[in-house]
PDB file of C-alpha atoms in Angstrom:
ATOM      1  CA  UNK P   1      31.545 -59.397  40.236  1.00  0.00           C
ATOM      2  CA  UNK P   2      30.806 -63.204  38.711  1.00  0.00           C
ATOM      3  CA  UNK P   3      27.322 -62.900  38.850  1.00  0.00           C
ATOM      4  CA  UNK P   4      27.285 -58.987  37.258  1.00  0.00           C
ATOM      5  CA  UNK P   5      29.559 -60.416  34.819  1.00  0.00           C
ATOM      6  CA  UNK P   6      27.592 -63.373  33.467  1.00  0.00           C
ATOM      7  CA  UNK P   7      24.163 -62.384  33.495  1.00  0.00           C
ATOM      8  CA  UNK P   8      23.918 -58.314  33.425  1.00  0.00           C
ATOM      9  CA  UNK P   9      26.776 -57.672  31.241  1.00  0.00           C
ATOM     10  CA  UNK P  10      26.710 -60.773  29.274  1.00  0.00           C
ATOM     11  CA  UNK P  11      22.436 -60.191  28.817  1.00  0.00           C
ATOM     12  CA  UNK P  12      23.475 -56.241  27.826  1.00  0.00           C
ATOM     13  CA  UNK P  13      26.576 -56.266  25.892  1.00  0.00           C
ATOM     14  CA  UNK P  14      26.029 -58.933  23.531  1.00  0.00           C
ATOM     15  CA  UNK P  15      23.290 -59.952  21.315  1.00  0.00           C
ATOM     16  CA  UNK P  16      21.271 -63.455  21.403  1.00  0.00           C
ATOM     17  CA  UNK P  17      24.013 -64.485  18.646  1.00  0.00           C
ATOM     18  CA  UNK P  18      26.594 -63.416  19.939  1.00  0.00           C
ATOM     19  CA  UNK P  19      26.024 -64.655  23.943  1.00  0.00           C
ATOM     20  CA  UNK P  20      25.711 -68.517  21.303  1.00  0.00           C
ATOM     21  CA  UNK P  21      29.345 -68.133  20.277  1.00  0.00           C
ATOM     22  CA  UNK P  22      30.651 -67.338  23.936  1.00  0.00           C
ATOM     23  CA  UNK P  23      32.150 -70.695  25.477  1.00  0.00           C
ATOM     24  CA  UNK P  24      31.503 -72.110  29.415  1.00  0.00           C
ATOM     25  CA  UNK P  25      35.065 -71.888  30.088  1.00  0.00           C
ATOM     26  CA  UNK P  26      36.162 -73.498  33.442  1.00  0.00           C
ATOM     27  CA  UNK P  27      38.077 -70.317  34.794  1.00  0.00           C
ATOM     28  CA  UNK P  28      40.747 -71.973  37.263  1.00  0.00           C
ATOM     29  CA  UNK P  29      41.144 -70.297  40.961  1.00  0.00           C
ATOM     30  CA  UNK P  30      43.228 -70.957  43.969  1.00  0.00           C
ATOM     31  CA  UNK P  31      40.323 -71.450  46.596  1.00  0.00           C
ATOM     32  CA  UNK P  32      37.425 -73.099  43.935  1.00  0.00           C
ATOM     33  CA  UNK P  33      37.492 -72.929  39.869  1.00  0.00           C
ATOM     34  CA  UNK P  34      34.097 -71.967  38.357  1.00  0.00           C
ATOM     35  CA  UNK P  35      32.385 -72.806  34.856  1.00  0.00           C
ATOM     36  CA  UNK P  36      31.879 -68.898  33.808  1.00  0.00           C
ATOM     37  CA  UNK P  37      31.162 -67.411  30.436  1.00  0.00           C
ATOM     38  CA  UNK P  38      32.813 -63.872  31.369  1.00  0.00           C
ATOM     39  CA  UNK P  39      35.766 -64.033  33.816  1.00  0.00           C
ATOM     40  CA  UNK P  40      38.617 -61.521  34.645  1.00  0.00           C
ATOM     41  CA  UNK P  41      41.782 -62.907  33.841  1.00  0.00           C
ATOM     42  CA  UNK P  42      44.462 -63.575  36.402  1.00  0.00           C
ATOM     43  CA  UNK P  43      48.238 -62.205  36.437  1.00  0.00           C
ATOM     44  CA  UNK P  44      49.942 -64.997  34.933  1.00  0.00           C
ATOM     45  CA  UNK P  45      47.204 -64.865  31.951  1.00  0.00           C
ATOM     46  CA  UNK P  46      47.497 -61.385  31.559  1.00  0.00           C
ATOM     47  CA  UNK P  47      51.004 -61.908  31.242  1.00  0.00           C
ATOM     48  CA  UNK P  48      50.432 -64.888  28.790  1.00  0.00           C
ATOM     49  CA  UNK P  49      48.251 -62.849  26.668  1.00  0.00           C
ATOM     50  CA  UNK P  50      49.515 -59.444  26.504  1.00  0.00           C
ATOM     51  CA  UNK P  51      52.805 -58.152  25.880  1.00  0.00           C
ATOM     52  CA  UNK P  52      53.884 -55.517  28.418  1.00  0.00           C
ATOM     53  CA  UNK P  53      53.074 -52.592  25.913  1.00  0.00           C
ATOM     54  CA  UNK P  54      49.908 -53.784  25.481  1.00  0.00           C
ATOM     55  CA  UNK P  55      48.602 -54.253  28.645  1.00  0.00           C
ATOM     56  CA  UNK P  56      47.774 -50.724  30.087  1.00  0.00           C
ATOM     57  CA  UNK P  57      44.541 -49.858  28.269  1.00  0.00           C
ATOM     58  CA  UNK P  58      42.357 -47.082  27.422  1.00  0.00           C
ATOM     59  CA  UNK P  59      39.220 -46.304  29.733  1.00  0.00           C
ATOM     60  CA  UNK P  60      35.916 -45.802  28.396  1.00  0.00           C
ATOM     61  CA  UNK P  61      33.609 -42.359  28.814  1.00  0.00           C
ATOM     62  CA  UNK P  62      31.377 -45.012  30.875  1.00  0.00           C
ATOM     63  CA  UNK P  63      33.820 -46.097  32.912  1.00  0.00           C
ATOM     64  CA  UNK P  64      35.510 -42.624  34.161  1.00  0.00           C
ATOM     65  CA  UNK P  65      32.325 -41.075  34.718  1.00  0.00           C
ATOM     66  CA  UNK P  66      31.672 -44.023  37.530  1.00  0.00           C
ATOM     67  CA  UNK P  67      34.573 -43.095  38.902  1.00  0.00           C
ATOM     68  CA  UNK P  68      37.076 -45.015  37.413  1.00  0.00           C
ATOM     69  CA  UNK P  69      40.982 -43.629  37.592  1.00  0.00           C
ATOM     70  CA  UNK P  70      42.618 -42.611  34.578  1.00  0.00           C
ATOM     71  CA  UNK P  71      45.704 -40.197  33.402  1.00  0.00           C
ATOM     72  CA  UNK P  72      44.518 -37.027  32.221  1.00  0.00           C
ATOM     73  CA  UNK P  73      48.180 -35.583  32.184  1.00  0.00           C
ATOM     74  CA  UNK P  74      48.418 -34.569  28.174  1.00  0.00           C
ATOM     75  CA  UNK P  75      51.033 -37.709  27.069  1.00  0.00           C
ATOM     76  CA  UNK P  76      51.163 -40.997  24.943  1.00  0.00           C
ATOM     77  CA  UNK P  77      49.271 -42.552  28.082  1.00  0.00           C
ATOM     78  CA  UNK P  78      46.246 -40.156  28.337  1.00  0.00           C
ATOM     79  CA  UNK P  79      42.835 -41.546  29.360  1.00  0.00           C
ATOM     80  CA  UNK P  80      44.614 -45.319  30.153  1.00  0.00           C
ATOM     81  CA  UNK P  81      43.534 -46.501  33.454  1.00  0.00           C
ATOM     82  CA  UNK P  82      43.392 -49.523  35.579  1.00  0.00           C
ATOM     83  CA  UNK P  83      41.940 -53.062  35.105  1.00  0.00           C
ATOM     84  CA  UNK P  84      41.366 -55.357  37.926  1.00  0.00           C
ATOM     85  CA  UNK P  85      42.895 -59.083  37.755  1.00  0.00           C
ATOM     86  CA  UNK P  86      40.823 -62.029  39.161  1.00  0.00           C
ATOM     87  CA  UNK P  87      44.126 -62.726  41.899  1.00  0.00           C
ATOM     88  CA  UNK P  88      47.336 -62.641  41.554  1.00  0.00           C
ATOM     89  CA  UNK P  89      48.621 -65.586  39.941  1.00  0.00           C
ATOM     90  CA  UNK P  90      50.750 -68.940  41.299  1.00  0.00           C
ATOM     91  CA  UNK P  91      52.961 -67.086  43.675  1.00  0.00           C
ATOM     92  CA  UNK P  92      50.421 -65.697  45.675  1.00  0.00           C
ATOM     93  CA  UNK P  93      47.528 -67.942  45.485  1.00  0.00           C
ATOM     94  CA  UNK P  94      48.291 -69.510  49.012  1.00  0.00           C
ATOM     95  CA  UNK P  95      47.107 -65.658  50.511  1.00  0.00           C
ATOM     96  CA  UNK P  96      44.651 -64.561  47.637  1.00  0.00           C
ATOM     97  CA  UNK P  97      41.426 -63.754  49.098  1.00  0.00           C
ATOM     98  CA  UNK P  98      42.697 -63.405  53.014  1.00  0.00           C
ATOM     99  CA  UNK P  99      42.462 -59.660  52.117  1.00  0.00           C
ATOM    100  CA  UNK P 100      40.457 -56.807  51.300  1.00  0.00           C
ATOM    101  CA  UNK P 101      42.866 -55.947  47.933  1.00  0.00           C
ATOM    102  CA  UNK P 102      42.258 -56.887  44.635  1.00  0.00           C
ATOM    103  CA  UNK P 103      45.802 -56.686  41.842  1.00  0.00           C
ATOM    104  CA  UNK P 104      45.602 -55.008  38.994  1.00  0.00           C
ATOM    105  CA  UNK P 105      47.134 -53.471  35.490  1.00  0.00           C
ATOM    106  CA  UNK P 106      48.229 -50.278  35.712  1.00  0.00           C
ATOM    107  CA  UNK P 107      48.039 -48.013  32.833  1.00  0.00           C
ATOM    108  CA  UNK P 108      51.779 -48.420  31.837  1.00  0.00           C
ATOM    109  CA  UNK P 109      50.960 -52.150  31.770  1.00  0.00           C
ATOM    110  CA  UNK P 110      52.933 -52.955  35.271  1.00  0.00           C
ATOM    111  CA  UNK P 111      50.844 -55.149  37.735  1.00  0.00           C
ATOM    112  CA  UNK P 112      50.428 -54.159  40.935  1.00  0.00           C
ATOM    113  CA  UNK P 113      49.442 -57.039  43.556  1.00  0.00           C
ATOM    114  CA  UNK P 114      46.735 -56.171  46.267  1.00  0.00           C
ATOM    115  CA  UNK P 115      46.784 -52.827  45.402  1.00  0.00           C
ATOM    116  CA  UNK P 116      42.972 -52.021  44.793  1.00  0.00           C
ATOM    117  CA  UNK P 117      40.078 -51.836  47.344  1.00  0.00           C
ATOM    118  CA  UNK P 118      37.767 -54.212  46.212  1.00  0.00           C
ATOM    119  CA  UNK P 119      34.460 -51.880  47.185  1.00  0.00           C
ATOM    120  CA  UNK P 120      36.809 -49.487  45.007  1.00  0.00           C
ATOM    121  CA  UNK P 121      35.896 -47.711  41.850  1.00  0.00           C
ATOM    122  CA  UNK P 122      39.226 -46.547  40.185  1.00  0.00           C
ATOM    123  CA  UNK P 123      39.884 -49.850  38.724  1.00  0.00           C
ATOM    124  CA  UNK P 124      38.147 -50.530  35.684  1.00  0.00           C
ATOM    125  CA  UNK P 125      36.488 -53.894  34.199  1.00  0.00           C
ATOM    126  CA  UNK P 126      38.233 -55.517  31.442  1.00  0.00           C
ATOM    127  CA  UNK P 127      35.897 -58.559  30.605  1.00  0.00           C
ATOM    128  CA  UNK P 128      37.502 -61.675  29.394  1.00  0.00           C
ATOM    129  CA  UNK P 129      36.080 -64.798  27.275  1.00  0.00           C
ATOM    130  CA  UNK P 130      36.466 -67.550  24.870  1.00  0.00           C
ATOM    131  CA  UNK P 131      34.444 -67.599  21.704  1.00  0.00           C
ATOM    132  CA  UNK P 132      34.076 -70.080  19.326  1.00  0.00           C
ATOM    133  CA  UNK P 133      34.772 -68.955  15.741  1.00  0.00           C
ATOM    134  CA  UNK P 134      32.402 -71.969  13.916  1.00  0.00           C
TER     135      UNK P 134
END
C-alpha cells in the first residue's frame, strides 16, 4: 500500500506542481515510522482530525466499481463506505500487525479495529498528506 501510495497515486493524481507542495512527513508507526509523502492516517489521527459526523465518507464511482463496499439503502448515508486506517492507534499498537486485519471507518464514522481483510476490497483508500501552503 506505501509504495502504490507514493509513487503510482502520487505520479497520477497530482500534477508536477502540485506533488512540489506535498511535504516528506515522517508518518509515526508502532513497529518502524517511515518518511512518506502519502500515508493513511491512524485511529487516534482520525479521531484528532475528524469529528465523528464527519468521518464516514462518500465512495467514489472508481472505487465501488473495484469492489469497494458501500450503502446503497436510499438514506442520508447512501453511497458512504469504508476507509482503511494505517493501525489502530496507542492501545493496540503492542498487537498491530500480528494479524491478517486491517481497522477501519465505517460509513457512520464508528471505527472498527481489525475488522478488514487486508487482501480485501470493500474498504476504500482515503489518502492522507501535508502540504505546504507557501
Amino acid at each position: 500500500m506505501r509504495k502504490w501510495l507514493n509513487n503510482g497515486f502520487l505520479f497520477t493524481a497530482f500534477s508536477p506542481e502540485e506533488r512540489e507542495k506535498i511535504l516528506l512527513s515522517n508518518v509515526k508507526n508502532p513497529k518502524k515510522d517511515t518518511l512518506d509523502y502519502i500515508f493513511l492516517l491512524c485511529y487516534d489521527e482520525a479521531e484528532e482530525y475528524f469529528l465523528f459526523e464527519e468521518r464516514g465518507t462518500l465512495t467514489t464511482q472508481y472505487a465501488r466499481l473495484q469492489g469497494a463496499w458501500f450503502l446503497d439503502e436510499d438514506c442520508e448515508d447512501y453511497n458512504k463506505g469504508l476507509w482503511w486506517l494505517r493501525y489502530c492507534g496507542e492501545s493496540y499498537e503492542k498487537i498491530e500487525g500480528k494479524y491478517a486485519y486491517i481497522s477501519c471507518v465505517n460509513f457512520d464514522g464508528y471505527i472498527e479495529h481489525m475488522a478488514e481483510d487486508v487482501t480485501g476490497t470493500n474498504c476504500c483508500i482515503r489518502p492522507a498528506f501535508w502540504l505546504t501552503t507557501d
